[in-house]
Tab-separated table of C-alpha atoms in Angstrom:
chain	number	residue	atom	x	y	z
A	1	MET	CA	2.228	-19.444	-7.219
A	2	PRO	CA	1.974	-18.893	-3.456
A	3	ILE	CA	3.190	-16.285	-1.041
A	4	LYS	CA	5.905	-17.157	1.463
A	5	ILE	CA	5.224	-15.884	4.987
A	6	PRO	CA	6.281	-17.180	8.422
A	7	ASP	CA	4.538	-20.402	9.433
A	8	THR	CA	3.201	-18.898	12.670
A	9	LEU	CA	2.086	-15.506	11.337
A	10	PRO	CA	-1.613	-15.072	12.301
A	11	ALA	CA	-2.485	-14.167	8.716
A	12	ARG	CA	-1.447	-17.630	7.556
A	13	SER	CA	-4.480	-19.576	8.794
A	14	THR	CA	-6.860	-16.869	7.539
A	15	LEU	CA	-5.348	-16.961	4.059
A	16	GLU	CA	-5.281	-20.751	3.924
A	17	ASN	CA	-8.965	-20.887	4.896
A	18	GLU	CA	-9.715	-18.474	2.044
A	19	GLY	CA	-7.904	-20.688	-0.444
A	20	VAL	CA	-4.850	-18.456	-0.880
A	21	MET	CA	-1.780	-20.586	-1.545
A	22	VAL	CA	0.744	-20.119	1.244
A	23	MET	CA	4.214	-21.659	1.040
A	24	SER	CA	6.447	-22.925	3.829
A	25	GLU	CA	10.131	-22.043	4.035
A	26	ALA	CA	11.131	-25.636	3.235
A	27	ASP	CA	8.923	-25.791	0.129
A	28	ALA	CA	10.221	-22.439	-1.105
A	29	ILE	CA	13.821	-23.614	-0.875
A	30	ARG	CA	13.045	-26.716	-2.964
A	31	GLN	CA	11.773	-24.606	-5.883
A	32	ASP	CA	14.553	-23.629	-8.269
A	33	ILE	CA	13.303	-20.094	-8.913
A	34	ARG	CA	14.038	-16.675	-7.487
A	35	PRO	CA	11.031	-15.403	-5.524
A	36	MET	CA	10.127	-11.753	-5.830
A	37	ARG	CA	11.113	-9.954	-2.634
A	38	ILE	CA	8.382	-7.600	-1.418
A	39	GLY	CA	8.784	-5.516	1.730
A	40	LEU	CA	5.811	-4.196	3.694
A	41	LEU	CA	6.362	-1.156	5.914
A	42	ASN	CA	3.270	-1.426	8.094
A	43	LEU	CA	2.369	1.861	9.803
A	44	MET	CA	-1.272	1.011	10.513
A	45	PRO	CA	-2.395	0.580	14.160
A	46	ASN	CA	-3.989	-2.840	13.640
A	47	LYS	CA	-0.960	-4.475	12.117
A	48	VAL	CA	-2.341	-8.026	12.079
A	49	SER	CA	-5.375	-7.003	10.002
A	50	THR	CA	-3.238	-4.989	7.602
A	51	GLU	CA	-0.763	-7.853	7.187
A	52	THR	CA	-3.622	-10.139	6.241
A	53	GLN	CA	-5.217	-7.681	3.825
A	54	LEU	CA	-2.019	-7.044	1.893
A	55	ALA	CA	-0.711	-10.620	2.014
A	56	ARG	CA	-4.057	-11.731	0.580
A	57	LEU	CA	-3.652	-9.460	-2.460
A	58	LEU	CA	0.021	-10.219	-3.005
A	59	GLY	CA	-0.561	-13.959	-2.557
A	60	ALA	CA	-3.231	-14.049	-5.254
A	61	THR	CA	-0.758	-13.129	-7.999
A	62	PRO	CA	0.733	-15.923	-10.172
A	63	LEU	CA	4.311	-15.417	-8.953
A	64	GLN	CA	6.141	-16.622	-5.870
A	65	ILE	CA	6.329	-13.735	-3.389
A	66	GLU	CA	8.623	-13.571	-0.372
A	67	LEU	CA	7.060	-11.062	2.019
A	68	THR	CA	9.200	-9.221	4.586
A	69	LEU	CA	7.392	-7.283	7.321
A	70	VAL	CA	9.154	-4.027	8.195
A	71	ARG	CA	8.757	-1.538	11.044
A	72	MET	CA	10.236	1.832	11.887
A	73	THR	CA	13.455	1.293	13.792
A	74	ASP	CA	12.764	3.165	17.032
A	75	HIS	CA	8.995	3.687	16.952
A	76	VAL	CA	7.117	1.434	19.397
A	77	ALA	CA	3.752	0.129	18.192
A	78	ARG	CA	1.074	0.769	20.826
A	79	ASN	CA	-1.739	-1.376	19.391
A	80	THR	CA	0.142	-4.566	18.534
A	81	PRO	CA	1.716	-6.912	21.113
A	82	ALA	CA	5.475	-6.577	21.418
A	83	ASP	CA	5.977	-10.325	21.003
A	84	HIS	CA	4.238	-10.178	17.621
A	85	MET	CA	6.450	-7.298	16.476
A	86	ASP	CA	9.587	-9.058	17.723
A	87	ALA	CA	8.655	-12.351	16.071
A	88	PHE	CA	7.604	-11.147	12.643
A	89	TYR	CA	8.922	-7.625	11.977
A	90	ARG	CA	12.394	-6.416	11.120
A	91	PRO	CA	13.442	-2.828	11.871
A	92	TRP	CA	14.289	-0.900	8.731
A	93	ALA	CA	17.815	-0.109	9.925
A	94	GLU	CA	18.526	-3.858	10.025
A	95	LEU	CA	17.707	-4.372	6.349
A	96	ALA	CA	18.821	-1.038	4.891
A	97	GLU	CA	21.604	-2.808	2.953
A	98	GLU	CA	19.177	-5.292	1.370
A	99	ARG	CA	17.365	-4.931	-1.944
A	100	PHE	CA	13.722	-5.532	-2.808
A	101	ASP	CA	11.819	-5.970	-6.031
A	102	GLY	CA	8.828	-4.179	-4.492
A	103	PHE	CA	8.088	-2.208	-1.359
A	104	VAL	CA	4.633	-1.353	0.029
A	105	MET	CA	4.131	1.487	2.528
A	106	THR	CA	0.786	1.720	4.321
A	107	GLY	CA	-1.299	4.548	5.690
A	108	ALA	CA	-0.895	5.795	9.270
A	109	PRO	CA	-3.195	7.465	11.831
A	110	VAL	CA	-1.152	10.685	11.833
A	111	GLU	CA	-2.583	12.459	8.805
A	112	ARG	CA	-3.823	15.513	10.721
A	113	LEU	CA	-0.326	16.233	12.027
A	114	PRO	CA	2.150	18.243	9.957
A	115	PHE	CA	4.532	15.798	8.291
A	116	GLU	CA	7.493	17.195	10.205
A	117	ALA	CA	5.663	16.692	13.535
A	118	VAL	CA	5.419	12.917	13.064
A	119	GLY	CA	7.890	11.228	15.408
A	120	TYR	CA	9.393	8.976	12.738
A	121	TRP	CA	9.336	11.505	9.887
A	122	ARG	CA	13.126	11.770	9.585
A	123	GLU	CA	13.548	8.004	9.275
A	124	LEU	CA	10.671	7.824	6.825
A	125	GLN	CA	12.457	10.380	4.649
A	126	GLN	CA	15.526	8.138	4.757
A	127	ILE	CA	13.365	5.224	3.656
A	128	PHE	CA	11.945	7.204	0.732
A	129	GLU	CA	15.512	7.958	-0.407
A	130	TRP	CA	16.547	4.334	0.181
A	131	THR	CA	13.813	3.129	-2.190
A	132	GLN	CA	15.617	4.945	-4.992
A	133	SER	CA	18.713	2.778	-4.635
A	134	ASN	CA	17.457	-0.460	-3.064
A	135	VAL	CA	13.899	-0.964	-4.378
A	136	HIS	CA	12.737	-1.526	-7.937
A	137	ARG	CA	9.124	-0.319	-7.515
A	138	THR	CA	7.251	1.223	-4.580
A	139	LEU	CA	3.532	1.294	-3.768
A	140	THR	CA	2.355	3.831	-1.185
A	141	ILE	CA	-1.099	3.865	0.401
A	142	CYS	CA	-3.129	6.763	1.870
A	143	TRP	CA	-0.960	8.820	4.265
A	144	SER	CA	2.241	7.287	2.898
A	145	ALA	CA	1.191	8.428	-0.578
A	146	GLN	CA	0.715	11.966	0.710
A	147	ALA	CA	4.035	11.776	2.559
A	148	ALA	CA	5.916	10.555	-0.520
A	149	LEU	CA	4.673	13.414	-2.679
A	150	HIS	CA	5.523	15.875	0.079
A	151	HIS	CA	9.027	14.449	0.450
A	152	PHE	CA	9.910	14.273	-3.236
A	153	TYR	CA	8.017	17.323	-4.527
A	154	GLY	CA	6.970	19.455	-1.554
A	155	VAL	CA	3.275	18.800	-2.271
A	156	PRO	CA	1.084	19.927	0.663
A	157	LYS	CA	-1.891	18.120	2.165
A	158	HIS	CA	-5.119	19.907	3.080
A	159	GLU	CA	-7.420	19.136	5.996
A	160	LEU	CA	-11.014	18.374	5.032
A	161	GLU	CA	-14.007	19.994	6.723
A	162	GLU	CA	-15.346	16.515	7.422
A	163	LYS	CA	-13.882	13.062	7.061
A	164	ALA	CA	-14.054	11.449	3.615
A	165	PHE	CA	-15.550	8.169	4.744
A	166	GLY	CA	-17.319	5.513	2.720
A	167	ILE	CA	-17.348	3.907	-0.710
A	168	PHE	CA	-16.781	6.366	-3.558
A	169	ARG	CA	-16.841	5.998	-7.328
A	170	GLN	CA	-13.499	6.581	-9.050
A	171	ARG	CA	-12.904	7.486	-12.710
A	172	ASN	CA	-10.444	5.458	-14.770
A	173	LEU	CA	-8.567	8.292	-16.499
A	174	GLU	CA	-5.828	6.192	-18.117
A	175	PRO	CA	-7.286	2.844	-19.242
A	176	SER	CA	-4.132	2.161	-21.285
A	177	SER	CA	-1.951	2.263	-18.156
A	178	PRO	CA	-0.528	-1.181	-17.311
A	179	PHE	CA	-1.548	-0.566	-13.696
A	180	LEU	CA	-5.217	-0.233	-14.721
A	181	ARG	CA	-5.283	-3.173	-17.097
A	182	GLY	CA	-8.725	-4.805	-16.851
A	183	PHE	CA	-10.267	-1.960	-14.815
A	184	SER	CA	-13.780	-0.721	-15.470
A	185	ASP	CA	-14.322	2.846	-16.673
A	186	ASP	CA	-15.341	3.641	-13.115
A	187	PHE	CA	-14.971	1.612	-9.948
A	188	ALA	CA	-15.859	1.902	-6.262
A	189	ILE	CA	-13.309	1.672	-3.445
A	190	PRO	CA	-13.176	2.587	0.269
A	191	VAL	CA	-12.019	6.036	1.360
A	192	SER	CA	-11.188	6.914	4.966
A	193	ARG	CA	-9.158	10.071	5.566
A	194	TRP	CA	-9.256	13.556	7.056
A	195	THR	CA	-6.894	15.138	4.530
A	196	GLU	CA	-6.331	15.293	0.796
A	197	VAL	CA	-3.711	16.083	-1.813
A	198	ARG	CA	-5.078	18.303	-4.574
A	199	ARG	CA	-4.420	17.911	-8.249
A	200	GLU	CA	-3.597	21.598	-8.690
A	201	ASP	CA	-0.720	21.241	-6.203
A	202	LEU	CA	1.037	18.550	-8.246
A	203	PRO	CA	4.053	19.847	-10.191
A	204	GLN	CA	3.239	20.044	-13.883
A	205	ASP	CA	6.694	19.282	-15.273
A	206	GLU	CA	7.769	16.228	-13.253
A	207	GLY	CA	5.980	13.507	-15.208
A	208	LEU	CA	3.348	12.677	-12.584
A	209	ARG	CA	0.296	10.962	-14.112
A	210	VAL	CA	-3.131	10.993	-12.483
A	211	LEU	CA	-4.507	7.539	-13.285
A	212	ALA	CA	-7.786	7.723	-11.346
A	213	ASP	CA	-9.767	10.265	-9.374
A	214	SER	CA	-13.205	10.987	-7.947
A	215	PHE	CA	-15.477	14.004	-8.285
A	216	ALA	CA	-16.267	13.644	-4.572
A	217	THR	CA	-12.897	12.762	-3.010
A	218	GLY	CA	-10.278	13.940	-5.481
A	219	LEU	CA	-7.095	12.073	-6.300
A	220	CYS	CA	-7.165	8.294	-6.104
A	221	LEU	CA	-4.148	6.900	-7.969
A	222	VAL	CA	-1.045	8.742	-9.204
A	223	GLU	CA	1.943	7.270	-11.011
A	224	ASP	CA	5.385	8.767	-10.345
A	225	PRO	CA	7.670	7.293	-13.034
A	226	ALA	CA	10.704	9.315	-11.923
A	227	HIS	CA	10.695	7.480	-8.592
A	228	ARG	CA	9.247	4.172	-9.892
A	229	ALA	CA	6.331	4.673	-7.517
A	230	LEU	CA	2.572	4.261	-7.528
A	231	HIS	CA	0.570	6.312	-5.029
A	232	MET	CA	-2.880	5.101	-3.893
A	233	PHE	CA	-4.642	7.712	-1.724
A	234	ASN	CA	-7.519	5.444	-0.679
A	235	HIS	CA	-7.862	1.937	0.762
A	236	VAL	CA	-8.435	-0.601	-1.972
A	237	GLU	CA	-6.928	-3.243	0.358
A	238	TYR	CA	-9.654	-2.940	3.041
A	239	ASP	CA	-11.676	-5.951	4.148
A	240	THR	CA	-15.462	-5.955	3.822
A	241	ARG	CA	-15.980	-4.873	7.447
A	242	THR	CA	-13.047	-2.509	7.919
A	243	LEU	CA	-15.169	0.638	7.543
A	244	ALA	CA	-17.798	-0.866	9.856
A	245	ASP	CA	-15.113	-1.434	12.483
A	246	GLU	CA	-13.964	2.184	12.097
A	247	PHE	CA	-17.574	3.367	12.394
A	248	GLU	CA	-17.995	1.474	15.669
A	249	ARG	CA	-14.587	2.549	16.963
A	250	ASP	CA	-15.496	6.204	16.382
A	251	GLY	CA	-18.672	5.950	18.445
A	252	LYS	CA	-21.074	5.374	15.543
A	253	GLY	CA	-21.004	8.988	14.372
A	254	ALA	CA	-21.440	9.853	10.690
A	255	LEU	CA	-22.357	6.859	8.562
A	256	PRO	CA	-19.842	5.827	5.911
A	257	ILE	CA	-21.308	6.941	2.578
A	258	ASP	CA	-22.810	4.285	0.277
A	259	TYR	CA	-21.518	1.452	2.466
A	260	PHE	CA	-24.272	-0.111	4.572
A	261	PRO	CA	-27.233	-1.329	2.450
A	262	GLY	CA	-29.994	1.253	2.784
A	263	ASP	CA	-27.721	3.198	5.168
A	264	ASP	CA	-28.728	0.687	7.841
A	265	PRO	CA	-25.714	-0.205	10.017
A	266	GLU	CA	-27.565	-3.295	11.226
A	267	ARG	CA	-27.296	-4.782	7.734
A	268	PRO	CA	-23.982	-6.369	6.711
A	269	PRO	CA	-22.044	-4.384	4.083
A	270	GLU	CA	-21.247	-5.844	0.668
A	271	ASN	CA	-17.762	-5.813	-0.835
A	272	ARG	CA	-17.877	-4.041	-4.210
A	273	TRP	CA	-14.142	-3.372	-4.599
A	274	ARG	CA	-12.504	-6.769	-4.109
A	275	SER	CA	-12.008	-7.480	-7.820
A	276	HIS	CA	-10.341	-4.142	-8.481
A	277	ALA	CA	-8.075	-4.593	-5.456
A	278	HIS	CA	-6.833	-7.864	-6.924
A	279	LEU	CA	-6.450	-6.278	-10.362
A	280	LEU	CA	-4.377	-3.387	-9.055
A	281	PHE	CA	-2.003	-5.557	-7.046
A	282	GLY	CA	-1.787	-8.153	-9.808
A	283	ASN	CA	-0.914	-5.466	-12.351
A	284	TRP	CA	1.650	-3.879	-10.026
A	285	VAL	CA	3.363	-7.210	-9.320
A	286	ASN	CA	3.350	-8.068	-13.022
A	287	GLU	CA	5.055	-4.771	-13.874
A	288	ILE	CA	7.718	-5.550	-11.290
A	289	TYR	CA	8.226	-9.033	-12.717
A	290	GLN	CA	8.549	-7.721	-16.262
A	291	THR	CA	11.205	-5.150	-15.420
A	292	THR	CA	13.142	-6.084	-12.273
A	293	PRO	CA	16.707	-7.392	-12.718
A	294	PHE	CA	17.137	-11.111	-12.090
A	295	ASP	CA	20.321	-10.332	-10.158
A	296	THR	CA	19.067	-8.563	-7.033
A	297	ALA	CA	22.438	-6.810	-6.681
A	298	ARG	CA	21.522	-4.807	-9.799
A	299	ILE	CA	18.273	-3.455	-8.302
A	300	GLY	CA	18.621	0.297	-8.015
A	301	THR	CA	21.816	0.402	-10.071
A	302	ALA	CA	20.157	-1.145	-13.111
A	303	ASP	CA	17.080	1.037	-12.602
A	304	ARG	CA	19.134	4.115	-13.398
A	305	PHE	CA	19.799	2.820	-16.895
A	306	GLY	CA	16.732	0.711	-17.610
A	307	PRO	CA	15.749	-2.789	-16.487
A	308	HIS	CA	17.533	-4.734	-19.220
A	309	ASP	CA	20.810	-2.823	-19.576
């Protein structure tokens, strides 16, 4: 099944050219099924690229997805044209009474700031609490994953001596987890961050499960059943050239590790994580589908008692 996004969203033509099925509003209405409502709180600077990356993964799943793009209510994006934000994004305060089957929260270029120093931190805390009553399952990425654990459990983040930057092998620690169904015993994904959350800082009695990690870069994927959340600390959603673009943006300093063939930035990188990106998102969407209430009014309320009560 396809993903439903606005007809004029820039991501649409890219996805259609890649063979991703994209549905128009009129076609979606004709289908007598309830689409899964997924919200995307996009905190990344290049919002158009991030929209495309995540819509690509959500649109490859076998279910009809209705994607809603969400922004912080009062924060003004500096790297994305205002007309794009006005046309395609809804402020969170406008949809705070609505309910979603799934909600994705991206990374943000603020990881070296204390959480409380981030201009939209207070609203983000409200959104974390809102997910407990209005969202069935949440997926956080990179800084948002760190922020969620800090909000719910007081887990600190630690600044690294140098940026974790490149493609790093991750260990599949819980192959029986439904979120890692079909994953290899180890897998490579992009990492790009200046901070980390450490395993020893996770509370031991709150049911958190470390699903994947790396000897080199630490935590990769943590499940938080108490909050129906999955926390991805790296960037499985990245395009093939995203790290190359970051390398060029940063003045071609330290090479991303194990990314350019032969460590030669003149050679095009190869994507070695695409299949696992699709697996992770497909598994996450499937878990939502299997457990979310059909009546969206019961999302949140039903979650307190179990999906089928």
